[in-house]
Amino acid sequence: MAKEFKSACPLNCWDSCGFHVTVEDGKVTKVDGDKSHPITKGKICGRGRMLESRTNSPERLLSPLKRIDGEFKQISWEQALHDISLKMKELKDTVGTASVLHSHDYANGGLLTNLDQRFFNCYGGVTELTGSICWGAGIEAQSWDFGDAYSHGPDDILNSKHIIVWGRNVARTNMHLFQMLQEAKRNGAKLYVIDPIYNATAKIADKYFSVKPGMDGLLAAGIMKEILRLGLQDQSFIDNHSVGFEDLAELLNTITLDDIAEKTEVPAAVMTELAAVYGDRPVSTFFGLGMQRYENGGNTIRLMDALIAVSGNIGIPGGGANYANRQVGQSFDTASLALPHRKASSRQFTMMRQAEGILTAKDPEINMIFVTCGNPLTQVPDSSRVREAFASVDTVVVMEQFMTDTAKMADYVLPVATVFEQEDIYYSSMYHHYVNYGPKLVEPPGEAKPDLWVWTELAKRLGFGADFDFTREEFINMGLQSLKEHGLTLESLRDSYHKELPVNTVPWADRQFKTPSGKYEFTSSAAFQKGFESKLTLALPKETKWTDKDLAKKYPYTLLTIHPLRSNHSQHYHLLKPEPKAKVEISENIAVKLGLEENDFVKVWNDRGEMKGYVHIMKIAHPDTINIDEGIWKKFGGPVNNLTSSRESDNGLGSTLYDCLVNIEKV
C-alpha cells in the first residue's frame, strides 16, 4: 500500500526544496513537491524528481569493493574497515596524519555531513581542502567588503523598484526566484538581465544586456563612473558608513568610458542607462557564480559590491548585493559536530590546486586520499592532472553510490546511503533561510550504509570510538543546540518539516558591518592583513586578447562551463534518458566564421586538453563564446575540465574555470 511522506531535497542548490515522497512496499516510487513549504510551495525541478531514480537505480553500489590486480572485487565490510583503519594507523604512527588528504566537495547538504570533519579531526587532523571551485572567490570578496556574504530574504524582492539579475540564469538554477521575479514584475518592478548568453531568464526581462565574459567588474566600474558624473551616488552612505571611497574614485579616473566600452563590448550608452537605474532606489542585484570564476574574480565581485554601495542600495528593503546567504549555515552549531579543537596537526591545499598539492607534497607526502561528497575526476579543473595525481597515491578510498569517474580510480569503494535512507536536516546558504527535515523512509539496498555508520565503525578501530558513541538523533540535536532558544528543535522539525531560521532578512540595515573598521570597505583592511591587494583594481581575466595576445590568436574563443539543466553537477548524467552526449554550444558568429552547422561533431581544445561533442548554435550569445555544460562523465564525452585551468582566483579561494580560451574545429 502506498504511503505519502514529507521530506527534503539534499542537493547543493539555491532552492533547498520541500518534498512529498510516495513509498510503496518499502520502495520510493515518486518524488514531488511539498505544497505546504513556505518558499518552494510544491514546485520542484527535474533534478529533485530524479532522486527517485537515483535511489532505485540498478547501478547502485551494493557492497564494498577492493581493487585487486587491477580489477574490483567484492569484499566484506569487515575486511574493508580492517584494511582502511590498518592503513590509517600505520600512516599516523610513521609519517603523520597529514599524509591523508580528505578530498571533498558540496554535492549534497545535510547537517550531519559535518561529521566527516569530526572523524578526521579526531584522527589527528589531515590535509584539508580550502576555498571552493563553485563560489569561493565571491565569498572571500564579500567578506572583505561587508565582513560576510549575506543576502536579503526571498520576499524582500517585492520591495524592489528595479531588479538586476547579473550572470545568473535563475530559470535553470533557482526556479523559485524565477517565480518571485514574475510576481515582482506583475507588481510593477522592472527586470534587467546582464549575461553573455541570452537565457530563459533574459526572455522575461524588460531589458537584456550582453557583456564580454570576464568583463563584468569593468562594466560595474563604467556604471559607477556614470553614477558619479550624474550625481546619483548616495553620498550619505559613502561619508558615514564606508571607508576607502577616495581610492575608488581615483581608480575610476584612470580609465575612460570608451576604454571600458571597448573591453566589455558594451556600449557606453548602456552604462549611462544602468547608472540611472541604480540611482533610482531601491534596486536589488542577484549575482551569479560565473563572474568570479576568473583570475580577476574576487576583484570583479568587489567592483559589483562597490557599485551597489555607491548607489545606496545596501541595507535597505528591496536592495542588496545578493550573492550568498551565509547566515543560514551560521545558525547551526557545526563546531560541536566537527570538533575542530581535536586537530593536532593539519595542512591545507586549495580545492582547485589539489592535484598539484598531491604531486608535490613533502614531509609528509600524500599516501592516502579519502573522497567524500564529490567527484573530483570530473569536477576539479585540469582533469588530466587530477587523474595523474590520484594515480600516484598508494591508497584511494571513495564513498559513493555509483561507479563514478573518481570511484573507478579508487582502491576501495564504500557504498553509502541516499537521502531517503537516513534521517537528517537540510538547508542551503544560497537563497532562502528555511531548514527542512528529511526522515528515513526506506532501507538502503544491499550492504549500503549511511556515512555516519562508516565513520563510527572506523573510529572504533582507530581508538576514538567514544567520539562517535551517539545516536543520529543525538548528533542532530548537537547541531541544533544553538537554536533551542528560538524554539527550533528536532522534535519541532519532525512536527512541521520546515522552520524559519532566525536571520536578518535585510542585512546591514543597522550599518554595522563585520569588517575590521565596522564600515563598508571599498579598500579592504582584511585583504591587507592577508597579504593581498587591498584597493580595488581594473584587473582583467588571465586569458584574453588584452592580457595575452599570442594565446588569444591561438585560441580565439572564450569557453564557459555552466551548470547543467538536468543534473546537479555530475550526479545524474548516468541516469538520463536518452543517454547524454556532450553538447558544444557556440555563438552564431563562430558558426558563420567556421561554417559549422547544428549537430556537427567538433573538437574543442587548448594546451591543457581537448574534448569532443555535437554543435548547438545559440540564437543570441555574446560573439566568440562557447559553452559546454560542466559535470559530464568521461564515458559520455567529458569532462569539460580537460580544458580548464587549476589556477586560483586573485584572492586565492576561488577557481578560474571560466578564464579559459579554446579553439574549435569540425572532425
XYZ file of C-alpha atoms in Angstrom:
667
model
C 0.000 0.000 0.000
C 1.349 3.417 -0.959
C 2.055 5.951 1.790
C 2.994 9.585 1.398
C 5.602 11.411 3.480
C 7.116 14.855 3.664
C 10.864 15.058 3.111
C 13.507 17.440 1.761
C 15.969 17.823 -1.093
C 19.648 17.320 -0.191
C 21.124 18.716 -3.407
C 23.577 21.589 -3.198
C 21.260 24.031 -4.916
C 19.821 27.508 -4.465
C 16.284 26.355 -3.718
C 16.516 23.657 -0.991
C 13.028 22.347 -1.719
C 10.447 20.613 0.414
C 9.452 17.165 -0.893
C 6.371 14.986 -0.931
C 7.561 11.376 -1.288
C 5.485 8.299 -2.067
C 6.672 4.960 -0.635
C 5.155 1.614 -1.601
C 6.316 -1.802 -0.369
C 9.472 -0.343 1.102
C 10.420 1.474 -2.085
C 10.341 5.153 -3.059
C 8.057 5.377 -6.085
C 7.588 9.123 -6.586
C 9.140 12.426 -5.546
C 7.030 15.555 -5.801
C 6.910 18.993 -4.206
C 5.557 19.786 -0.741
C 2.790 22.348 -1.282
C 2.966 23.430 2.349
C 6.570 24.619 2.100
C 6.547 28.422 2.514
C 9.149 29.061 -0.199
C 9.081 26.179 -2.668
C 5.271 25.701 -2.484
C 5.076 22.343 -4.233
C 7.290 23.249 -7.188
C 10.444 21.177 -7.671
C 12.846 20.674 -10.568
C 13.739 17.577 -12.546
C 16.965 17.138 -10.607
C 14.989 16.687 -7.413
C 12.485 14.330 -9.020
C 15.372 12.188 -10.258
C 16.315 11.293 -6.690
C 13.720 8.525 -7.009
C 15.662 7.087 -9.981
C 18.914 7.595 -8.114
C 17.637 5.694 -5.091
C 16.222 2.795 -7.114
C 18.807 2.545 -9.871
C 20.068 -0.978 -10.647
C 23.522 0.615 -10.980
C 23.681 1.385 -7.243
C 26.793 0.111 -5.485
C 25.613 -2.625 -3.128
C 28.770 -3.883 -1.413
C 32.300 -2.706 -0.608
C 34.784 -3.128 -3.444
C 38.565 -3.525 -3.423
C 40.893 -3.235 -6.380
C 42.868 -6.474 -6.649
C 45.279 -6.998 -9.570
C 43.661 -4.094 -11.410
C 40.071 -5.284 -11.027
C 37.396 -4.568 -8.448
C 36.413 -7.485 -6.232
C 33.543 -7.590 -3.764
C 34.706 -7.760 -0.153
C 33.015 -7.681 3.243
C 32.582 -4.535 5.284
C 34.775 -6.122 7.936
C 37.653 -6.516 5.508
C 37.198 -3.001 4.079
C 37.105 -1.406 7.527
C 40.056 -3.506 8.721
C 42.212 -2.648 5.708
C 41.436 1.076 5.763
C 41.842 1.512 9.521
C 45.088 -0.501 9.474
C 46.478 1.766 6.770
C 45.420 4.878 8.697
C 47.038 3.572 11.897
C 50.249 2.848 10.031
C 50.368 6.318 8.495
C 49.623 8.005 11.814
C 52.407 6.068 13.556
C 55.028 6.510 10.839
C 54.681 9.675 8.733
C 51.819 11.521 10.432
C 48.118 12.090 9.873
C 48.677 14.889 7.334
C 49.711 12.164 4.891
C 45.961 11.600 4.451
C 44.074 14.005 2.166
C 40.357 14.464 2.710
C 39.092 15.369 -0.771
C 35.534 16.613 -0.619
C 33.038 18.931 -2.232
C 29.486 20.057 -1.511
C 27.385 17.820 -3.743
C 24.783 17.276 -1.015
C 23.687 19.235 2.006
C 22.666 17.822 5.351
C 23.674 18.861 8.841
C 25.452 15.574 9.506
C 27.798 15.941 6.549
C 29.878 17.846 9.115
C 30.681 14.525 10.773
C 33.341 13.697 8.206
C 35.276 16.642 9.676
C 34.699 15.258 13.176
C 36.193 11.948 12.090
C 39.326 13.419 10.523
C 39.812 15.927 13.361
C 39.595 13.184 15.980
C 42.018 11.093 13.927
C 44.512 13.896 14.500
C 43.996 16.288 11.617
C 44.622 15.627 7.938
C 45.434 17.567 4.784
C 42.309 19.601 4.114
C 40.915 21.487 1.134
C 40.164 25.197 1.371
C 38.381 27.564 -0.977
C 35.700 26.485 -3.402
C 35.530 25.550 -7.043
C 31.985 26.885 -7.077
C 31.774 30.228 -5.248
C 34.931 30.757 -3.180
C 36.282 33.952 -4.769
C 32.970 35.751 -4.319
C 32.556 34.631 -0.703
C 36.002 35.977 0.145
C 35.356 39.184 -1.802
C 32.156 39.972 0.072
C 33.882 39.101 3.348
C 36.413 41.829 2.543
C 33.712 44.348 1.616
C 30.953 43.661 4.165
C 32.602 41.289 6.614
C 30.468 38.384 5.346
C 28.272 37.265 2.456
C 24.609 37.861 3.319
C 21.541 38.125 1.096
C 18.053 39.530 1.535
C 15.114 37.262 2.311
C 13.204 35.943 -0.715
C 10.104 38.100 -0.158
C 12.126 41.318 0.025
C 12.345 41.391 -3.768
C 8.753 42.627 -3.724
C 10.079 45.887 -2.249
C 12.367 46.477 -5.256
C 11.710 49.112 -7.883
C 14.332 47.584 -10.178
C 15.862 44.095 -10.213
C 19.216 43.257 -11.817
C 19.982 39.594 -12.469
C 23.682 39.599 -13.310
C 25.291 36.458 -14.728
C 22.660 34.109 -13.355
C 20.049 32.069 -15.211
C 17.597 31.627 -12.367
C 15.154 29.821 -14.654
C 17.678 26.960 -14.687
C 19.342 27.204 -11.287
C 16.879 28.954 -8.932
C 13.331 28.287 -10.109
C 11.615 29.801 -7.072
C 13.447 33.091 -7.510
C 12.269 32.936 -11.132
C 8.687 32.772 -9.838
C 9.374 35.693 -7.496
C 10.728 37.698 -10.435
C 7.471 37.134 -12.270
C 5.472 38.270 -9.245
C 7.656 41.342 -8.778
C 7.173 42.249 -12.443
C 3.407 41.936 -12.052
C 3.705 44.382 -9.151
C 5.483 46.891 -11.386
C 9.193 46.185 -10.847
C 11.495 46.398 -13.864
C 13.786 43.436 -14.571
C 17.189 43.691 -16.257
C 19.433 40.749 -17.148
C 23.188 41.104 -17.774
C 24.745 37.937 -19.198
C 26.893 36.763 -22.125
C 24.120 34.325 -23.073
C 20.510 35.220 -23.791
C 18.946 32.677 -21.451
C 15.457 31.793 -20.242
C 15.619 34.468 -17.532
C 16.527 37.083 -20.121
C 13.376 36.168 -22.039
C 11.173 37.623 -19.300
C 13.379 40.679 -18.716
C 12.369 44.220 -19.602
C 15.888 44.635 -20.973
C 18.796 42.293 -21.696
C 22.419 43.442 -21.907
C 25.191 41.262 -23.298
C 28.691 41.548 -21.827
C 32.022 40.021 -22.806
C 32.717 37.073 -20.450
C 35.016 38.048 -17.597
C 34.491 41.803 -18.021
C 31.643 42.211 -15.529
C 33.752 44.087 -12.977
C 34.869 46.532 -15.618
C 31.236 47.068 -16.599
C 30.434 47.821 -12.944
C 33.270 50.371 -12.969
C 31.753 52.048 -16.031
C 28.332 52.258 -14.390
C 29.942 53.800 -11.287
C 31.704 56.413 -13.413
C 28.355 57.450 -14.803
C 26.677 57.429 -11.383
C 29.318 59.839 -10.115
C 29.158 62.008 -13.238
C 25.390 62.268 -12.932
C 25.487 62.867 -9.167
C 23.374 59.778 -8.414
C 25.575 58.385 -5.641
C 24.398 58.016 -2.033
C 26.820 60.499 -0.509
C 25.475 59.988 2.995
C 26.280 56.270 2.914
C 29.700 56.972 1.430
C 30.569 59.636 4.017
C 29.165 57.976 7.133
C 29.271 54.238 6.596
C 32.233 53.452 4.352
C 35.998 53.738 4.130
C 38.267 53.919 1.096
C 35.956 55.674 -1.341
C 38.745 58.093 -2.295
C 40.788 55.166 -3.590
C 37.859 54.004 -5.719
C 37.250 57.482 -7.138
C 40.931 57.777 -8.031
C 40.816 54.375 -9.758
C 37.771 55.303 -11.838
C 39.578 58.407 -13.059
C 42.324 56.243 -14.619
C 40.077 54.858 -17.345
C 37.636 56.348 -19.826
C 34.159 55.143 -20.602
C 35.270 54.466 -24.167
C 38.072 52.202 -22.908
C 35.566 50.304 -20.782
C 33.145 50.005 -23.693
C 35.897 48.600 -25.910
C 36.942 45.913 -23.425
C 33.490 44.938 -22.174
C 31.968 45.181 -25.656
C 29.070 47.046 -24.047
C 28.060 50.441 -25.488
C 28.730 53.433 -23.235
C 25.049 54.374 -23.506
C 24.151 51.143 -21.694
C 26.350 52.154 -18.756
C 24.591 55.502 -18.615
C 21.224 53.760 -18.692
C 22.192 51.355 -15.913
C 23.581 54.229 -13.835
C 20.135 55.813 -13.919
C 18.566 52.503 -12.927
C 20.896 52.035 -9.947
C 20.284 55.601 -8.865
C 16.521 55.023 -8.777
C 16.440 53.091 -5.487
C 15.636 50.510 -4.273
C 17.477 48.168 -6.640
C 18.146 44.511 -5.836
C 21.020 42.775 -7.595
C 21.260 38.994 -7.838
C 24.746 37.745 -8.678
C 25.509 34.522 -10.463
C 28.571 32.450 -9.684
C 30.233 32.624 -13.092
C 31.704 36.140 -12.927
C 34.027 35.182 -10.061
C 35.439 32.111 -11.838
C 38.266 34.108 -13.395
C 41.703 35.143 -12.239
C 40.238 38.583 -11.551
C 37.120 37.020 -9.997
C 37.368 38.373 -6.464
C 38.009 41.890 -7.732
C 35.021 41.543 -10.073
C 32.650 40.820 -7.202
C 34.208 43.648 -5.179
C 33.589 46.109 -8.025
C 29.987 44.943 -8.262
C 29.606 45.301 -4.482
C 31.086 48.792 -4.772
C 28.523 49.717 -7.425
C 25.693 48.657 -5.137
C 27.232 50.519 -2.199
C 27.925 53.727 -4.128
C 24.358 53.762 -5.417
C 22.953 53.427 -1.891
C 21.373 50.009 -2.283
C 22.971 48.394 0.779
C 20.909 47.747 3.921
C 17.603 48.966 2.507
C 14.422 46.966 1.791
C 14.366 45.997 -1.858
C 18.131 46.376 -2.258
C 21.121 44.154 -1.646
C 24.169 42.552 -3.215
C 22.634 39.086 -3.227
C 25.358 36.519 -3.810
C 25.223 34.095 -0.876
C 23.445 33.929 2.477
C 25.912 32.515 4.964
C 23.659 33.499 7.864
C 21.823 30.247 7.185
C 24.726 27.864 7.805
C 25.983 30.029 10.661
C 22.734 29.351 12.524
C 23.879 25.831 13.397
C 26.415 24.665 15.973
C 28.696 22.960 13.488
C 31.704 23.233 15.814
C 30.044 20.803 18.235
C 29.720 18.352 15.360
C 33.139 18.879 13.774
C 35.284 19.273 16.944
C 37.958 21.427 15.262
C 39.965 21.659 18.508
C 40.822 17.960 18.208
C 43.195 18.585 15.305
C 46.757 18.002 16.451
C 48.199 18.892 13.065
C 46.896 19.760 9.640
C 47.854 21.056 6.226
C 45.827 22.772 3.545
C 45.613 22.697 -0.233
C 43.110 24.780 -2.156
C 40.348 22.735 -3.714
C 41.395 23.937 -7.163
C 45.080 23.022 -6.747
C 44.678 19.698 -5.002
C 46.318 17.833 -7.882
C 49.454 19.962 -7.629
C 49.338 19.605 -3.856
C 49.186 15.823 -4.077
C 52.023 15.607 -6.583
C 54.380 17.988 -4.796
C 53.627 17.396 -1.102
C 56.616 16.670 1.138
C 57.046 15.999 4.851
C 54.790 14.091 4.583
C 53.851 13.039 1.079
C 50.216 12.207 0.399
C 49.878 8.456 0.930
C 46.103 8.191 1.160
C 43.103 10.057 -0.263
C 39.638 9.811 1.252
C 36.912 11.151 -1.077
C 33.513 12.126 0.295
C 30.610 14.008 -1.261
C 32.413 14.702 -4.518
C 33.641 13.511 -7.890
C 36.987 15.308 -8.347
C 37.986 13.403 -11.503
C 35.101 15.164 -13.236
C 34.640 18.374 -11.258
C 38.139 19.615 -10.398
C 39.856 21.763 -13.075
C 42.579 20.339 -15.344
C 41.231 16.778 -15.200
C 44.279 15.097 -16.738
C 46.428 16.494 -13.947
C 43.911 15.319 -11.337
C 43.957 11.833 -12.836
C 47.753 11.810 -12.690
C 47.671 12.910 -9.053
C 45.159 10.306 -7.919
C 47.050 7.563 -9.764
C 50.224 8.490 -7.860
C 48.784 7.793 -4.396
C 49.068 4.416 -2.674
C 45.534 4.192 -1.294
C 42.403 5.953 -2.538
C 39.110 5.422 -0.692
C 35.861 6.698 -2.223
C 32.472 6.765 -0.504
C 29.877 6.641 -3.277
C 26.535 5.423 -4.546
C 27.662 4.799 -8.145
C 30.809 3.927 -10.059
C 31.770 7.481 -10.992
C 34.938 8.540 -12.798
C 36.538 9.048 -9.378
C 35.324 5.730 -7.979
C 36.955 3.980 -10.933
C 40.317 5.365 -9.714
C 39.847 4.054 -6.171
C 41.436 1.175 -4.299
C 38.381 0.884 -2.045
C 34.825 1.936 -2.898
C 32.391 2.087 0.015
C 28.634 2.049 -0.845
C 26.656 4.707 1.005
C 23.007 5.590 1.532
C 20.895 8.187 -0.273
C 18.778 10.969 1.244
C 15.688 8.789 1.734
C 17.655 6.091 3.540
C 18.744 8.179 6.535
C 17.414 10.953 8.758
C 18.905 14.438 8.531
C 18.005 18.104 8.206
C 18.756 20.150 5.109
C 19.413 23.786 4.274
C 21.281 25.906 1.747
C 23.262 29.097 2.311
C 22.379 30.351 -1.152
C 18.799 31.622 -1.290
C 16.141 31.130 1.394
C 16.538 30.740 5.148
C 14.347 27.739 5.982
C 15.663 24.475 7.353
C 13.918 21.300 6.162
C 13.513 17.913 7.817
C 14.177 14.666 5.967
C 13.105 11.443 7.718
C 14.396 7.980 6.952
C 11.816 6.474 4.607
C 13.337 3.244 3.262
C 16.231 0.908 3.961
C 19.458 1.178 1.949
C 19.795 -1.570 -0.679
C 22.282 -4.416 -0.314
C 25.066 -3.533 2.087
C 24.982 0.232 1.512
C 25.380 2.167 4.767
C 24.884 5.758 5.945
C 28.098 7.786 6.125
C 27.710 8.016 9.911
C 27.852 4.240 10.233
C 31.131 4.174 8.288
C 32.699 6.916 10.429
C 31.543 5.205 13.620
C 32.989 1.826 12.656
C 36.309 3.299 11.549
C 36.506 5.427 14.710
C 36.117 2.310 16.861
C 39.029 0.642 15.084
C 41.197 3.761 15.320
C 40.766 4.264 19.052
C 38.332 7.166 19.268
C 35.017 5.344 19.137
C 33.749 7.297 22.155
C 33.596 10.416 19.963
C 31.030 8.650 17.793
C 29.114 6.926 20.567
C 25.969 8.950 19.867
C 22.763 8.187 18.043
C 21.893 10.007 14.849
C 19.214 11.867 16.787
C 21.762 12.983 19.380
C 24.100 14.271 16.688
C 21.308 16.265 15.046
C 20.413 17.771 18.419
C 24.068 18.768 18.881
C 23.954 20.769 15.677
C 20.637 22.372 16.657
C 21.533 23.327 20.221
C 22.309 26.931 19.235
C 18.695 27.252 18.018
C 16.882 25.958 21.105
C 16.207 29.462 22.392
C 14.330 30.128 19.146
C 12.147 27.068 19.649
C 13.821 25.150 16.863
C 14.477 21.538 17.846
C 14.493 18.171 16.135
C 11.089 17.471 17.664
C 9.634 20.700 16.237
C 11.097 19.892 12.821
C 9.621 16.414 12.932
C 6.251 18.047 13.563
C 6.388 20.802 10.941
C 9.100 19.586 8.472
C 10.356 23.126 7.891
C 11.260 26.034 10.145
C 12.362 29.606 9.542
C 15.847 30.337 10.824
C 16.494 33.493 12.877
C 18.342 35.519 10.239
C 18.247 39.168 9.240
C 16.206 39.391 6.052
C 17.564 42.883 5.257
C 21.249 42.537 6.160
C 23.339 45.582 7.091
C 20.247 47.720 7.757
C 21.863 48.830 11.033
C 25.006 49.848 9.092
C 27.034 47.630 11.413
C 29.383 45.709 9.128
C 31.609 42.808 10.165
C 34.746 44.343 8.668
C 37.685 45.416 10.890
C 36.542 49.063 10.569
C 32.885 48.258 11.193
C 32.083 50.037 7.919
C 31.702 49.049 4.300
C 35.261 48.879 2.939
C 35.987 49.991 -0.614
C 39.635 49.475 0.377
C 39.865 46.302 2.423
C 41.891 46.096 5.609
C 41.164 42.340 5.779
C 42.784 41.919 2.360
C 45.808 43.908 3.525
C 46.122 41.767 6.649
C 46.117 38.631 4.493
C 48.801 39.991 2.180
C 46.557 40.757 -0.795
C 45.945 43.977 -2.717
C 43.590 45.992 -0.532
C 42.486 48.510 -3.149
C 40.104 47.797 -5.975
C 41.735 47.430 -9.392
C 40.680 47.217 -13.026
C 42.181 43.748 -13.436
C 41.206 41.634 -16.445
C 40.972 37.858 -16.836
C 44.242 35.986 -17.459
C 43.197 34.575 -20.834
C 42.027 37.424 -23.081
C 43.357 39.284 -26.105
C 44.068 42.212 -23.779
C 46.344 40.220 -21.472
C 47.856 37.550 -23.747
C 47.666 38.390 -27.459
C 49.596 35.316 -28.604
C 47.368 32.947 -26.643
C 44.250 34.667 -27.976
C 45.463 34.256 -31.565
C 45.977 30.550 -30.989
C 42.746 30.122 -29.018
C 40.320 32.880 -30.042
C 37.153 31.738 -28.248
C 36.016 32.084 -24.641
C 34.762 28.874 -23.006
C 32.043 28.921 -20.354
C 31.109 25.793 -18.385
C 27.691 26.488 -16.889
C 25.637 24.209 -14.663
C 23.610 21.532 -16.461
C 19.838 21.677 -16.552
C 19.094 18.037 -15.696
C 21.952 17.048 -13.408
C 23.230 18.511 -10.154
C 26.832 18.834 -11.336
C 27.896 15.280 -12.326
C 25.409 13.399 -10.169
C 22.634 12.453 -12.601
C 24.256 12.066 -16.025
C 24.267 8.262 -15.876
C 20.527 8.259 -15.108
C 19.433 10.450 -18.015
C 17.307 9.062 -20.823
C 18.174 9.114 -23.640
C 21.844 8.633 -22.827
C 23.507 12.053 -22.798
C 26.093 13.262 -25.262
C 28.401 16.233 -24.986
C 26.847 19.384 -26.429
C 29.052 22.246 -27.611
C 27.020 25.462 -27.673
C 28.507 28.188 -29.861
C 27.647 31.787 -30.638
C 26.261 32.433 -34.094
C 29.334 34.315 -35.317
C 31.532 31.236 -34.684
C 29.154 29.083 -36.718
C 29.240 31.571 -39.604
C 33.005 32.052 -39.460
C 33.819 28.305 -39.395
C 30.893 27.013 -41.446
C 29.551 24.923 -38.561
C 26.012 23.613 -38.564
C 23.681 22.160 -35.950
C 24.818 18.698 -34.692
C 28.221 18.863 -36.388
C 30.759 16.780 -34.450
C 33.573 19.056 -33.285
C 36.741 19.089 -31.266
C 37.355 21.841 -28.700
C 40.922 22.143 -27.468
C 43.677 24.187 -25.879
C 47.101 23.485 -24.372
C 45.558 21.680 -21.408
C 43.498 19.117 -23.295
C 40.555 18.511 -25.575
C 37.043 17.138 -25.735
C 34.583 16.393 -28.491
C 30.870 16.965 -28.824
C 27.957 17.997 -31.007
C 27.276 21.584 -32.050
C 24.290 23.574 -30.919
C 24.115 27.150 -32.204
C 22.923 29.643 -29.596
C 20.435 32.067 -31.112
C 21.650 35.014 -29.034
C 25.020 34.946 -27.276
C 27.984 37.248 -26.971
C 30.307 36.851 -30.005
C 33.162 34.334 -29.775
C 31.531 32.489 -26.852
C 31.342 28.721 -26.407
C 29.556 26.863 -23.624
C 29.897 23.230 -22.604
C 27.897 22.222 -19.526
C 30.042 21.030 -16.643
C 29.754 17.629 -14.953
C 29.552 15.268 -17.937
C 31.278 11.923 -17.315
C 34.151 10.570 -19.377
C 32.036 7.827 -20.947
C 29.592 10.457 -22.258
C 32.318 12.631 -23.804
C 33.582 14.667 -20.837
C 34.782 16.042 -18.679
C 34.945 19.634 -19.868
C 37.554 20.184 -17.155
C 40.086 18.640 -19.529
C 40.179 22.223 -20.849
C 40.025 24.346 -17.697
C 42.841 25.721 -15.565
C 43.608 24.895 -11.940
C 44.877 28.415 -11.306
C 43.388 30.165 -8.291
C 41.462 33.423 -8.314
C 43.086 36.679 -7.261
C 42.151 36.200 -3.601
C 43.294 32.578 -3.542
C 39.971 30.967 -2.641
C 38.164 30.555 -5.962
C 38.568 28.716 -9.228
C 39.335 30.158 -12.672
C 37.140 27.726 -14.589
C 35.733 30.399 -16.921
C 39.102 32.054 -17.517
C 39.636 29.756 -20.468
C 40.394 30.296 -24.152
C 39.901 27.486 -26.668
C 39.764 26.704 -30.358
C 37.228 24.594 -32.203
C 37.077 22.642 -35.442
C 34.844 20.121 -37.154
C 36.076 16.498 -37.063
